[in-house]
Amino acid sequence: MRIRKLGPKIGAAALALPLILAAQSAASAQQADPLAAAAREAESELRQTFTNLQFEDFGPAPVKGPIYQASAGGRIIYYAPESEHLLFAEVYDRNGQNLTALAQNSTAARKLAAIDTSKALAIGPEGAPVVLEFTDPDCPYCRALDRFWAAKAAEGKPVRRLIFFVSGIHPEAAAKAEHVHCSPDKEAAFKAIYAGAAPAQLRKCAEGKARVEADAGVVRSVAITGTPTLIAEGKIISGFRQAEIEEFLAGTKALANAGR
């Protein structure tokens, strides 16, 4: 009996066949996976829609289901109830428009309309750019912001701060705010308290107490939950966000130069 040997071409094909079948099987499985197909389609759409965006990795996010928008303390946040995720993010459309900033500015405009600014404690020269400031005497970031404003004033960039005290966070905040309102030189008392002064006896008076209570009502009405919170040129700035404040100051300087 003669045994016929397979030629080299037939032998190579026989060895390659399992590999081809395995690759085809893997490709078929990938094509059959709806998640993988959806990811490929989403990546393709991302590259076509945002052509200037450079990215390396792409894959599914942990967020599931619909996402809802909410306003908290002047800041827009997003919530995905299905996966119980809270997103602190900024949303842009395909034209580069910051939709989150637009929503925050709209919220700021509504809140600003509800505030009687004549009831605020005014600090800073008249005619300077105006900033509404919700602040707490015992908030370290508020004190840092006060030092920042002082530095900017020394640079020739003063602002007029319309102050509303937030007194429901730290236990001594209301008493210190009342002390400021009861002082003959309110601005000096404000700066001393924010510099860390601890008077042996805080001033008390009926007018000061009423002003603190009125500030608390404003804080509740506009749903301020964190300090410092600024409203500058119709924009809410939550926290001591120096880059955003610098941007506001640069914008007001440009407007002033244009008006000359």
PDB file of C-alpha atoms in Angstrom:
ATOM      1  CA  MET A   1       0.000   0.000   0.000  1.00  0.00           C
ATOM      2  CA  ARG A   2       1.387   3.423  -1.002  1.00  0.00           C
ATOM      3  CA  ILE A   3       0.887   6.409   1.239  1.00  0.00           C
ATOM      4  CA  ARG A   4       0.626   9.631  -0.684  1.00  0.00           C
ATOM      5  CA  LYS A   5       2.348  12.586   0.941  1.00  0.00           C
ATOM      6  CA  LEU A   6       0.675  15.988   0.952  1.00  0.00           C
ATOM      7  CA  GLY A   7       2.508  18.621  -1.002  1.00  0.00           C
ATOM      8  CA  PRO A   8       3.820  21.743   0.777  1.00  0.00           C
ATOM      9  CA  LYS A   9       0.985  23.992  -0.522  1.00  0.00           C
ATOM     10  CA  ILE A  10      -1.718  21.607   0.648  1.00  0.00           C
ATOM     11  CA  GLY A  11      -0.003  21.181   4.019  1.00  0.00           C
ATOM     12  CA  ALA A  12       0.224  24.968   4.559  1.00  0.00           C
ATOM     13  CA  ALA A  13      -3.411  25.387   3.651  1.00  0.00           C
ATOM     14  CA  ALA A  14      -4.394  22.685   6.065  1.00  0.00           C
ATOM     15  CA  LEU A  15      -2.472  24.402   8.854  1.00  0.00           C
ATOM     16  CA  ALA A  16      -3.887  27.840   8.021  1.00  0.00           C
ATOM     17  CA  LEU A  17      -7.492  26.679   7.841  1.00  0.00           C
ATOM     18  CA  PRO A  18      -8.048  26.480  11.625  1.00  0.00           C
ATOM     19  CA  LEU A  19      -6.564  29.972  12.042  1.00  0.00           C
ATOM     20  CA  ILE A  20      -8.832  31.396   9.326  1.00  0.00           C
ATOM     21  CA  LEU A  21     -11.863  29.719  10.834  1.00  0.00           C
ATOM     22  CA  ALA A  22     -10.937  31.052  14.289  1.00  0.00           C
ATOM     23  CA  ALA A  23     -10.526  34.600  12.963  1.00  0.00           C
ATOM     24  CA  GLN A  24     -13.819  34.386  11.101  1.00  0.00           C
ATOM     25  CA  SER A  25     -15.503  33.082  14.208  1.00  0.00           C
ATOM     26  CA  ALA A  26     -14.094  35.940  16.305  1.00  0.00           C
ATOM     27  CA  ALA A  27     -15.160  38.507  13.700  1.00  0.00           C
ATOM     28  CA  SER A  28     -18.627  37.000  13.548  1.00  0.00           C
ATOM     29  CA  ALA A  29     -18.882  37.088  17.324  1.00  0.00           C
ATOM     30  CA  GLN A  30     -17.770  40.719  17.407  1.00  0.00           C
ATOM     31  CA  GLN A  31     -20.272  41.656  14.715  1.00  0.00           C
ATOM     32  CA  ALA A  32     -22.969  39.828  16.611  1.00  0.00           C
ATOM     33  CA  ASP A  33     -22.161  41.796  19.813  1.00  0.00           C
ATOM     34  CA  PRO A  34     -24.504  44.819  19.721  1.00  0.00           C
ATOM     35  CA  LEU A  35     -22.428  46.692  22.315  1.00  0.00           C
ATOM     36  CA  ALA A  36     -19.249  46.391  20.274  1.00  0.00           C
ATOM     37  CA  ALA A  37     -21.095  47.483  17.138  1.00  0.00           C
ATOM     38  CA  ALA A  38     -22.614  50.446  18.965  1.00  0.00           C
ATOM     39  CA  ALA A  39     -19.183  51.447  20.285  1.00  0.00           C
ATOM     40  CA  ARG A  40     -17.679  51.355  16.803  1.00  0.00           C
ATOM     41  CA  GLU A  41     -20.527  53.450  15.446  1.00  0.00           C
ATOM     42  CA  ALA A  42     -20.251  55.960  18.309  1.00  0.00           C
ATOM     43  CA  GLU A  43     -16.504  56.302  17.828  1.00  0.00           C
ATOM     44  CA  SER A  44     -16.999  56.892  14.119  1.00  0.00           C
ATOM     45  CA  GLU A  45     -19.614  59.564  14.792  1.00  0.00           C
ATOM     46  CA  LEU A  46     -17.346  61.235  17.341  1.00  0.00           C
ATOM     47  CA  ARG A  47     -14.490  61.450  14.863  1.00  0.00           C
ATOM     48  CA  GLN A  48     -16.776  62.828  12.136  1.00  0.00           C
ATOM     49  CA  THR A  49     -18.615  65.347  14.338  1.00  0.00           C
ATOM     50  CA  PHE A  50     -15.713  66.715  16.395  1.00  0.00           C
ATOM     51  CA  THR A  51     -12.960  66.676  13.795  1.00  0.00           C
ATOM     52  CA  ASN A  52     -10.577  68.806  15.884  1.00  0.00           C
ATOM     53  CA  LEU A  53     -10.737  66.510  18.886  1.00  0.00           C
ATOM     54  CA  GLN A  54      -7.753  64.241  19.383  1.00  0.00           C
ATOM     55  CA  PHE A  55      -8.315  61.170  21.523  1.00  0.00           C
ATOM     56  CA  GLU A  56      -6.616  57.819  22.028  1.00  0.00           C
ATOM     57  CA  ASP A  57      -8.911  55.484  23.924  1.00  0.00           C
ATOM     58  CA  PHE A  58     -12.592  54.960  23.338  1.00  0.00           C
ATOM     59  CA  GLY A  59     -15.021  52.672  25.085  1.00  0.00           C
ATOM     60  CA  PRO A  60     -18.266  52.462  27.031  1.00  0.00           C
ATOM     61  CA  ALA A  61     -18.720  54.762  30.041  1.00  0.00           C
ATOM     62  CA  PRO A  62     -20.098  53.578  33.400  1.00  0.00           C
ATOM     63  CA  VAL A  63     -23.087  55.914  33.023  1.00  0.00           C
ATOM     64  CA  LYS A  64     -26.298  54.175  31.937  1.00  0.00           C
ATOM     65  CA  GLY A  65     -29.707  55.325  30.816  1.00  0.00           C
ATOM     66  CA  PRO A  66     -31.032  58.876  30.398  1.00  0.00           C
ATOM     67  CA  ILE A  67     -29.182  61.838  31.932  1.00  0.00           C
ATOM     68  CA  TYR A  68     -31.001  64.721  33.616  1.00  0.00           C
ATOM     69  CA  GLN A  69     -29.883  68.285  34.298  1.00  0.00           C
ATOM     70  CA  ALA A  70     -30.196  70.076  37.636  1.00  0.00           C
ATOM     71  CA  SER A  71     -29.007  73.311  39.219  1.00  0.00           C
ATOM     72  CA  ALA A  72     -27.332  73.099  42.627  1.00  0.00           C
ATOM     73  CA  GLY A  73     -25.904  76.184  44.284  1.00  0.00           C
ATOM     74  CA  GLY A  74     -25.669  77.969  40.968  1.00  0.00           C
ATOM     75  CA  ARG A  75     -23.843  75.102  39.297  1.00  0.00           C
ATOM     76  CA  ILE A  76     -25.298  72.821  36.632  1.00  0.00           C
ATOM     77  CA  ILE A  77     -24.925  69.122  37.402  1.00  0.00           C
ATOM     78  CA  TYR A  78     -26.115  65.984  35.617  1.00  0.00           C
ATOM     79  CA  TYR A  79     -27.690  62.868  37.089  1.00  0.00           C
ATOM     80  CA  ALA A  80     -28.047  59.371  35.628  1.00  0.00           C
ATOM     81  CA  PRO A  81     -30.588  57.577  37.873  1.00  0.00           C
ATOM     82  CA  GLU A  82     -30.228  54.161  36.228  1.00  0.00           C
ATOM     83  CA  SER A  83     -26.567  53.842  37.183  1.00  0.00           C
ATOM     84  CA  GLU A  84     -26.813  56.313  40.098  1.00  0.00           C
ATOM     85  CA  HIS A  85     -24.065  58.574  38.770  1.00  0.00           C
ATOM     86  CA  LEU A  86     -23.670  62.298  39.442  1.00  0.00           C
ATOM     87  CA  LEU A  87     -21.714  64.142  36.742  1.00  0.00           C
ATOM     88  CA  PHE A  88     -19.887  67.437  37.283  1.00  0.00           C
ATOM     89  CA  ALA A  89     -19.192  68.174  33.633  1.00  0.00           C
ATOM     90  CA  GLU A  90     -19.539  70.634  30.795  1.00  0.00           C
ATOM     91  CA  VAL A  91     -21.615  69.765  27.738  1.00  0.00           C
ATOM     92  CA  TYR A  92     -20.684  71.136  24.304  1.00  0.00           C
ATOM     93  CA  ASP A  93     -22.562  70.900  21.034  1.00  0.00           C
ATOM     94  CA  ARG A  94     -20.927  70.131  17.678  1.00  0.00           C
ATOM     95  CA  ASN A  95     -20.279  73.866  17.105  1.00  0.00           C
ATOM     96  CA  GLY A  96     -18.264  74.187  20.304  1.00  0.00           C
ATOM     97  CA  GLN A  97     -21.016  75.990  22.209  1.00  0.00           C
ATOM     98  CA  ASN A  98     -20.821  75.370  25.960  1.00  0.00           C
ATOM     99  CA  LEU A  99     -24.415  74.399  26.778  1.00  0.00           C
ATOM    100  CA  THR A 100     -23.641  74.006  30.474  1.00  0.00           C
ATOM    101  CA  ALA A 101     -22.393  77.594  30.688  1.00  0.00           C
ATOM    102  CA  LEU A 102     -25.506  78.823  28.889  1.00  0.00           C
ATOM    103  CA  ALA A 103     -27.731  77.019  31.396  1.00  0.00           C
ATOM    104  CA  GLN A 104     -25.735  78.413  34.331  1.00  0.00           C
ATOM    105  CA  ASN A 105     -25.938  81.949  32.962  1.00  0.00           C
ATOM    106  CA  SER A 106     -29.686  81.584  32.480  1.00  0.00           C
ATOM    107  CA  THR A 107     -29.980  80.470  36.108  1.00  0.00           C
ATOM    108  CA  ALA A 108     -27.829  83.423  37.185  1.00  0.00           C
ATOM    109  CA  ALA A 109     -30.050  85.871  35.319  1.00  0.00           C
ATOM    110  CA  ARG A 110     -33.168  84.515  37.048  1.00  0.00           C
ATOM    111  CA  LYS A 111     -31.502  84.700  40.453  1.00  0.00           C
ATOM    112  CA  LEU A 112     -30.152  88.192  39.847  1.00  0.00           C
ATOM    113  CA  ALA A 113     -33.651  89.443  38.993  1.00  0.00           C
ATOM    114  CA  ALA A 114     -34.856  88.236  42.391  1.00  0.00           C
ATOM    115  CA  ILE A 115     -32.176  90.066  44.410  1.00  0.00           C
ATOM    116  CA  ASP A 116     -32.545  93.581  45.781  1.00  0.00           C
ATOM    117  CA  THR A 117     -28.904  94.660  45.519  1.00  0.00           C
ATOM    118  CA  SER A 118     -29.610  97.867  47.457  1.00  0.00           C
ATOM    119  CA  LYS A 119     -29.776  95.707  50.600  1.00  0.00           C
ATOM    120  CA  ALA A 120     -26.218  94.393  50.158  1.00  0.00           C
ATOM    121  CA  LEU A 121     -23.135  95.533  52.055  1.00  0.00           C
ATOM    122  CA  ALA A 122     -21.103  97.429  49.439  1.00  0.00           C
ATOM    123  CA  ILE A 123     -17.323  97.192  49.561  1.00  0.00           C
ATOM    124  CA  GLY A 124     -15.131  98.857  46.960  1.00  0.00           C
ATOM    125  CA  PRO A 125     -15.220 102.049  44.936  1.00  0.00           C
ATOM    126  CA  GLU A 126     -18.285 103.209  43.039  1.00  0.00           C
ATOM    127  CA  GLY A 127     -17.894 102.949  39.282  1.00  0.00           C
ATOM    128  CA  ALA A 128     -15.800  99.756  39.506  1.00  0.00           C
ATOM    129  CA  PRO A 129     -17.075  96.485  38.005  1.00  0.00           C
ATOM    130  CA  VAL A 130     -19.821  95.077  40.225  1.00  0.00           C
ATOM    131  CA  VAL A 131     -19.789  91.571  41.695  1.00  0.00           C
ATOM    132  CA  LEU A 132     -22.460  89.998  43.882  1.00  0.00           C
ATOM    133  CA  GLU A 133     -20.680  87.954  46.527  1.00  0.00           C
ATOM    134  CA  PHE A 134     -22.236  85.375  48.844  1.00  0.00           C
ATOM    135  CA  THR A 135     -19.701  84.814  51.581  1.00  0.00           C
ATOM    136  CA  ASP A 136     -19.125  83.288  55.013  1.00  0.00           C
ATOM    137  CA  PRO A 137     -16.745  84.946  57.531  1.00  0.00           C
ATOM    138  CA  ASP A 138     -15.383  81.549  58.608  1.00  0.00           C
ATOM    139  CA  CYS A 139     -15.004  80.065  55.110  1.00  0.00           C
ATOM    140  CA  PRO A 140     -11.265  79.728  54.281  1.00  0.00           C
ATOM    141  CA  TYR A 141     -11.898  80.069  50.553  1.00  0.00           C
ATOM    142  CA  CYS A 142     -13.892  83.257  51.198  1.00  0.00           C
ATOM    143  CA  ARG A 143     -10.938  84.667  53.097  1.00  0.00           C
ATOM    144  CA  ALA A 144      -8.612  83.689  50.261  1.00  0.00           C
ATOM    145  CA  LEU A 145     -10.957  85.457  47.842  1.00  0.00           C
ATOM    146  CA  ASP A 146     -10.836  88.594  50.018  1.00  0.00           C
ATOM    147  CA  ARG A 147      -7.024  88.560  49.795  1.00  0.00           C
ATOM    148  CA  PHE A 148      -7.314  88.098  46.038  1.00  0.00           C
ATOM    149  CA  TRP A 149      -9.578  91.151  45.705  1.00  0.00           C
ATOM    150  CA  ALA A 150      -7.118  93.188  47.788  1.00  0.00           C
ATOM    151  CA  ALA A 151      -4.252  92.147  45.510  1.00  0.00           C
ATOM    152  CA  LYS A 152      -6.258  93.083  42.412  1.00  0.00           C
ATOM    153  CA  ALA A 153      -7.122  96.467  43.907  1.00  0.00           C
ATOM    154  CA  ALA A 154      -3.402  97.050  44.498  1.00  0.00           C
ATOM    155  CA  GLU A 155      -2.855  96.288  40.798  1.00  0.00           C
ATOM    156  CA  GLY A 156      -5.388  98.954  39.855  1.00  0.00           C
ATOM    157  CA  LYS A 157      -8.206  96.467  39.185  1.00  0.00           C
ATOM    158  CA  PRO A 158     -10.710  97.124  41.978  1.00  0.00           C
ATOM    159  CA  VAL A 159     -14.254  95.777  42.030  1.00  0.00           C
ATOM    160  CA  ARG A 160     -17.350  96.858  43.907  1.00  0.00           C
ATOM    161  CA  ARG A 161     -18.482  93.873  45.950  1.00  0.00           C
ATOM    162  CA  LEU A 162     -22.131  93.628  46.954  1.00  0.00           C
ATOM    163  CA  ILE A 163     -21.953  91.341  49.967  1.00  0.00           C
ATOM    164  CA  PHE A 164     -24.613  88.948  51.248  1.00  0.00           C
ATOM    165  CA  PHE A 165     -23.609  86.880  54.277  1.00  0.00           C
ATOM    166  CA  VAL A 166     -24.247  83.125  54.327  1.00  0.00           C
ATOM    167  CA  SER A 167     -24.671  82.349  58.021  1.00  0.00           C
ATOM    168  CA  GLY A 168     -26.005  78.800  58.069  1.00  0.00           C
ATOM    169  CA  ILE A 169     -22.763  76.855  57.544  1.00  0.00           C
ATOM    170  CA  HIS A 170     -20.393  77.807  60.401  1.00  0.00           C
ATOM    171  CA  PRO A 171     -21.710  78.333  63.956  1.00  0.00           C
ATOM    172  CA  GLU A 172     -20.170  81.806  64.492  1.00  0.00           C
ATOM    173  CA  ALA A 173     -20.822  83.148  60.988  1.00  0.00           C
ATOM    174  CA  ALA A 174     -24.060  84.938  61.902  1.00  0.00           C
ATOM    175  CA  ALA A 175     -22.506  86.642  64.953  1.00  0.00           C
ATOM    176  CA  LYS A 176     -19.504  87.811  62.935  1.00  0.00           C
ATOM    177  CA  ALA A 177     -21.738  89.079  60.139  1.00  0.00           C
ATOM    178  CA  GLU A 178     -23.815  90.991  62.699  1.00  0.00           C
ATOM    179  CA  HIS A 179     -20.598  92.445  64.141  1.00  0.00           C
ATOM    180  CA  VAL A 180     -19.677  93.788  60.702  1.00  0.00           C
ATOM    181  CA  HIS A 181     -23.100  95.343  60.171  1.00  0.00           C
ATOM    182  CA  CYS A 182     -23.035  96.926  63.646  1.00  0.00           C
ATOM    183  CA  SER A 183     -19.558  98.447  63.243  1.00  0.00           C
ATOM    184  CA  PRO A 184     -19.213 102.178  62.490  1.00  0.00           C
ATOM    185  CA  ASP A 185     -16.764 101.368  59.688  1.00  0.00           C
ATOM    186  CA  LYS A 186     -18.314  98.289  58.127  1.00  0.00           C
ATOM    187  CA  GLU A 187     -15.673  97.808  55.418  1.00  0.00           C
ATOM    188  CA  ALA A 188     -12.824  97.981  57.949  1.00  0.00           C
ATOM    189  CA  ALA A 189     -14.624  95.518  60.240  1.00  0.00           C
ATOM    190  CA  PHE A 190     -15.244  93.178  57.297  1.00  0.00           C
ATOM    191  CA  LYS A 191     -11.571  93.209  56.289  1.00  0.00           C
ATOM    192  CA  ALA A 192     -10.425  92.653  59.877  1.00  0.00           C
ATOM    193  CA  ILE A 193     -12.701  89.644  60.384  1.00  0.00           C
ATOM    194  CA  TYR A 194     -11.652  88.139  57.044  1.00  0.00           C
ATOM    195  CA  ALA A 195      -8.002  88.692  57.971  1.00  0.00           C
ATOM    196  CA  GLY A 196      -8.548  86.474  61.014  1.00  0.00           C
ATOM    197  CA  ALA A 197      -9.228  89.047  63.734  1.00  0.00           C
ATOM    198  CA  ALA A 198     -11.021  87.675  66.806  1.00  0.00           C
ATOM    199  CA  PRO A 199     -12.521  90.579  68.775  1.00  0.00           C
ATOM    200  CA  ALA A 200     -12.947  89.932  72.476  1.00  0.00           C
ATOM    201  CA  GLN A 201     -16.572  90.954  72.124  1.00  0.00           C
ATOM    202  CA  LEU A 202     -18.530  90.940  68.890  1.00  0.00           C
ATOM    203  CA  ARG A 203     -20.794  93.905  68.343  1.00  0.00           C
ATOM    204  CA  LYS A 204     -24.561  93.354  68.495  1.00  0.00           C
ATOM    205  CA  CYS A 205     -27.413  95.592  67.399  1.00  0.00           C
ATOM    206  CA  ALA A 206     -30.990  95.238  66.209  1.00  0.00           C
ATOM    207  CA  GLU A 207     -30.198  96.637  62.780  1.00  0.00           C
ATOM    208  CA  GLY A 208     -27.276  94.252  62.304  1.00  0.00           C
ATOM    209  CA  LYS A 209     -29.348  91.248  63.344  1.00  0.00           C
ATOM    210  CA  ALA A 210     -32.085  92.267  60.908  1.00  0.00           C
ATOM    211  CA  ARG A 211     -29.553  92.609  58.098  1.00  0.00           C
ATOM    212  CA  VAL A 212     -28.162  89.129  58.790  1.00  0.00           C
ATOM    213  CA  GLU A 213     -31.664  87.657  58.772  1.00  0.00           C
ATOM    214  CA  ALA A 214     -32.460  89.479  55.532  1.00  0.00           C
ATOM    215  CA  ASP A 215     -29.284  88.086  53.958  1.00  0.00           C
ATOM    216  CA  ALA A 216     -30.340  84.589  55.015  1.00  0.00           C
ATOM    217  CA  GLY A 217     -33.643  85.115  53.236  1.00  0.00           C
ATOM    218  CA  VAL A 218     -31.864  86.136  50.040  1.00  0.00           C
ATOM    219  CA  VAL A 219     -29.593  83.097  50.304  1.00  0.00           C
ATOM    220  CA  ARG A 220     -32.611  80.809  50.605  1.00  0.00           C
ATOM    221  CA  SER A 221     -34.477  82.492  47.768  1.00  0.00           C
ATOM    222  CA  VAL A 222     -31.644  82.025  45.285  1.00  0.00           C
ATOM    223  CA  ALA A 223     -30.654  78.569  46.662  1.00  0.00           C
ATOM    224  CA  ILE A 224     -27.025  79.361  47.469  1.00  0.00           C
ATOM    225  CA  THR A 225     -25.496  76.247  49.037  1.00  0.00           C
ATOM    226  CA  GLY A 226     -21.760  76.923  48.954  1.00  0.00           C
ATOM    227  CA  THR A 227     -19.335  79.752  49.580  1.00  0.00           C
ATOM    228  CA  PRO A 228     -18.000  81.791  48.059  1.00  0.00           C
ATOM    229  CA  THR A 229     -20.508  82.166  45.237  1.00  0.00           C
ATOM    230  CA  LEU A 230     -20.179  85.096  42.842  1.00  0.00           C
ATOM    231  CA  ILE A 231     -22.517  86.536  40.231  1.00  0.00           C
ATOM    232  CA  ALA A 232     -20.434  88.572  37.810  1.00  0.00           C
ATOM    233  CA  GLU A 233     -21.746  89.972  34.538  1.00  0.00           C
ATOM    234  CA  GLY A 234     -24.702  87.575  34.715  1.00  0.00           C
ATOM    235  CA  LYS A 235     -22.481  84.541  35.270  1.00  0.00           C
ATOM    236  CA  ILE A 236     -22.394  82.381  38.380  1.00  0.00           C
ATOM    237  CA  ILE A 237     -18.939  81.459  39.680  1.00  0.00           C
ATOM    238  CA  SER A 238     -19.201  78.762  42.344  1.00  0.00           C
ATOM    239  CA  GLY A 239     -16.182  78.717  44.623  1.00  0.00           C
ATOM    240  CA  PHE A 240     -12.907  80.609  44.452  1.00  0.00           C
ATOM    241  CA  ARG A 241     -12.265  79.800  40.785  1.00  0.00           C
ATOM    242  CA  GLN A 242      -9.448  82.200  40.076  1.00  0.00           C
ATOM    243  CA  ALA A 243      -9.223  81.564  36.328  1.00  0.00           C
ATOM    244  CA  GLU A 244     -12.909  82.442  35.838  1.00  0.00           C
ATOM    245  CA  ILE A 245     -12.577  85.551  38.002  1.00  0.00           C
ATOM    246  CA  GLU A 246      -9.506  86.653  36.031  1.00  0.00           C
ATOM    247  CA  GLU A 247     -11.507  86.137  32.839  1.00  0.00           C
ATOM    248  CA  PHE A 248     -14.272  88.377  34.211  1.00  0.00           C
ATOM    249  CA  LEU A 249     -11.767  91.095  35.140  1.00  0.00           C
ATOM    250  CA  ALA A 250     -10.122  90.883  31.722  1.00  0.00           C
ATOM    251  CA  GLY A 251     -13.532  91.224  30.058  1.00  0.00           C
ATOM    252  CA  THR A 252     -14.488  94.290  32.071  1.00  0.00           C
ATOM    253  CA  LYS A 253     -11.119  95.888  31.297  1.00  0.00           C
ATOM    254  CA  ALA A 254     -11.640  95.270  27.573  1.00  0.00           C
ATOM    255  CA  LEU A 255     -15.105  96.866  27.766  1.00  0.00           C
ATOM    256  CA  ALA A 256     -13.681  99.874  29.600  1.00  0.00           C
ATOM    257  CA  ASN A 257     -10.949 100.325  26.978  1.00  0.00           C
ATOM    258  CA  ALA A 258     -13.489 100.022  24.156  1.00  0.00           C
ATOM    259  CA  GLY A 259     -15.590 102.773  25.693  1.00  0.00           C
ATOM    260  CA  ARG A 260     -12.769 105.300  25.676  1.00  0.00           C
TER     261      ARG A 260
END
